[in-house]
Tab-separated table of C-alpha atoms in Angstrom:
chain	number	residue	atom	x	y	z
C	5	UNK	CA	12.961	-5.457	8.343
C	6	UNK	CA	15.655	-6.046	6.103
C	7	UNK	CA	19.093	-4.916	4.296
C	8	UNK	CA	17.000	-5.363	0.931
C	9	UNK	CA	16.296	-1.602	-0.558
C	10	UNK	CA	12.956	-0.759	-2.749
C	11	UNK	CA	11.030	-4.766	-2.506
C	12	UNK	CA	7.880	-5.747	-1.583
C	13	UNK	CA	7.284	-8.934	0.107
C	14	UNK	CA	3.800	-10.776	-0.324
C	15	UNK	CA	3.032	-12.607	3.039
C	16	UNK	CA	0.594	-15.893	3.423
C	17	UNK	CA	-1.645	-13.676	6.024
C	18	UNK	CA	-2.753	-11.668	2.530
C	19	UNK	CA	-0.484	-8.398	3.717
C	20	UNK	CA	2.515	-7.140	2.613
C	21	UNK	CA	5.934	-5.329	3.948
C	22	UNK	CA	8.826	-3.700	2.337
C	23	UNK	CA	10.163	-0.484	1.485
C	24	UNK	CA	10.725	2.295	-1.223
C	25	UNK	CA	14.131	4.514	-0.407
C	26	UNK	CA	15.740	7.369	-2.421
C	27	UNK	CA	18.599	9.559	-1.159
C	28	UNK	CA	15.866	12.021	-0.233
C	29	UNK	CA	13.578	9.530	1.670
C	30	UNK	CA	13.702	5.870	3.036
C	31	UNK	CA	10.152	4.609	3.620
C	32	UNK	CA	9.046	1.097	5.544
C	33	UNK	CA	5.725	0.305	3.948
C	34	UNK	CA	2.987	-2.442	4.458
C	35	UNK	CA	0.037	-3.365	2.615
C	36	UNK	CA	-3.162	-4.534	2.755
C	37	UNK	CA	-5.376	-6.622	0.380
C	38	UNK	CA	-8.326	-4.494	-1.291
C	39	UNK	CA	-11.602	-5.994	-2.156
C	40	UNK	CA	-13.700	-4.423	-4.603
C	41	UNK	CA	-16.431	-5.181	-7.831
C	42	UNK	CA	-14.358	-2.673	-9.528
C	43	UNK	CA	-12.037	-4.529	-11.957
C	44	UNK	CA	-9.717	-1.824	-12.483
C	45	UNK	CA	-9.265	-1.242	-8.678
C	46	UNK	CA	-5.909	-2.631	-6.868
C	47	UNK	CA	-5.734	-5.384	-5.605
C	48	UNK	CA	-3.490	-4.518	-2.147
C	49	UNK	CA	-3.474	-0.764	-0.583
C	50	UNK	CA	-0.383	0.347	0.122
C	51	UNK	CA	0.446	2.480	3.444
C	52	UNK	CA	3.261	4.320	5.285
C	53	UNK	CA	3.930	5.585	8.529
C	54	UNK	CA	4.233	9.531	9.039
C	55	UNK	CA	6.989	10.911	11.534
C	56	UNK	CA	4.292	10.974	13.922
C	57	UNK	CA	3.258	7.698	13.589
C	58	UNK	CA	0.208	8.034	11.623
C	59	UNK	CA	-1.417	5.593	9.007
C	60	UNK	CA	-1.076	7.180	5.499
C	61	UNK	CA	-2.159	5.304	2.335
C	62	UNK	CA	0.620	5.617	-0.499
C	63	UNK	CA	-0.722	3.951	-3.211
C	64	UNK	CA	-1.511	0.844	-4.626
C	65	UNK	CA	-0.983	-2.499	-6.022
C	66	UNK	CA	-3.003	-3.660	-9.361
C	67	UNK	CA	-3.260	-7.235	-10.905
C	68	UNK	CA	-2.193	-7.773	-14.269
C	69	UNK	CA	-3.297	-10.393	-16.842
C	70	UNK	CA	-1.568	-10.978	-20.362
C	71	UNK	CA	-4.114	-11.469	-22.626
C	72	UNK	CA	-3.377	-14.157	-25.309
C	73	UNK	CA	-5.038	-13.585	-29.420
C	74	UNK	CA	-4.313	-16.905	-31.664
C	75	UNK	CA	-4.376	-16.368	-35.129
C	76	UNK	CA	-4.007	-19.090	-37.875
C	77	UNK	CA	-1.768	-19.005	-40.195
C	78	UNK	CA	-1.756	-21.201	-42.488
C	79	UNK	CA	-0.609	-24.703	-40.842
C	80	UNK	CA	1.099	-22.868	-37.706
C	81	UNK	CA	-0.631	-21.466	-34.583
C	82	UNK	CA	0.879	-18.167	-33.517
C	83	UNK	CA	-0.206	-17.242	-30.163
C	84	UNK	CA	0.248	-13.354	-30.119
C	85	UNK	CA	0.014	-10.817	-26.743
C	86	UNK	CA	-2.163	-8.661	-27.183
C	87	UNK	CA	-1.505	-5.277	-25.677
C	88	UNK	CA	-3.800	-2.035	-25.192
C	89	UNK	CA	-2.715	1.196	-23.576
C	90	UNK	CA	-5.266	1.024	-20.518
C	91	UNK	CA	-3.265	-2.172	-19.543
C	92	UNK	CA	-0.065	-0.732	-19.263
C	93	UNK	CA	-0.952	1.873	-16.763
């Protein structure tokens, strides 16, 4: 793979590799885009091996979007991010 330690690398087939290490573990994973109507779903799956060489999902990969709220004020245009708590999880 590589030397580079907890990365994910987006690939132009739609997939993904990397890994996520600790002292305690040291994990080559590889994901997979996710389709779905669901907006709040993720948009890759992400999956690990087992020692035995099984498939294991891990987790998951969602798509985030600033929003952007303009307000006038007076003869400036600030353009302010608007932030909720269900977008930062």
């Amino acid at each position: 793979m590589t030397d580079l330690v907890n990365f994910i690398r987006f690939n132009a087939d739609n997939t993904l590799t990397g890994n996520i290490a600790s002292v305690a573990y040291d994990l080559d994973i590889f994901g997979e885009e996710f389709d779905s109507t669901n907006t709040k779903a993720p948009v890759y799956r992400l999956f690990a091996k087992t020692p035995r060489d099984r498939r294991v999902e891990i987790g998951g990969i969602w798509k985030k979007q600033n929003r952007v709220l303009s307000q006038k004020r007076g003869v400036s245009e600030l353009g302010i991010r608007q932030w909720d708590e269900e977008s930062c999880r």
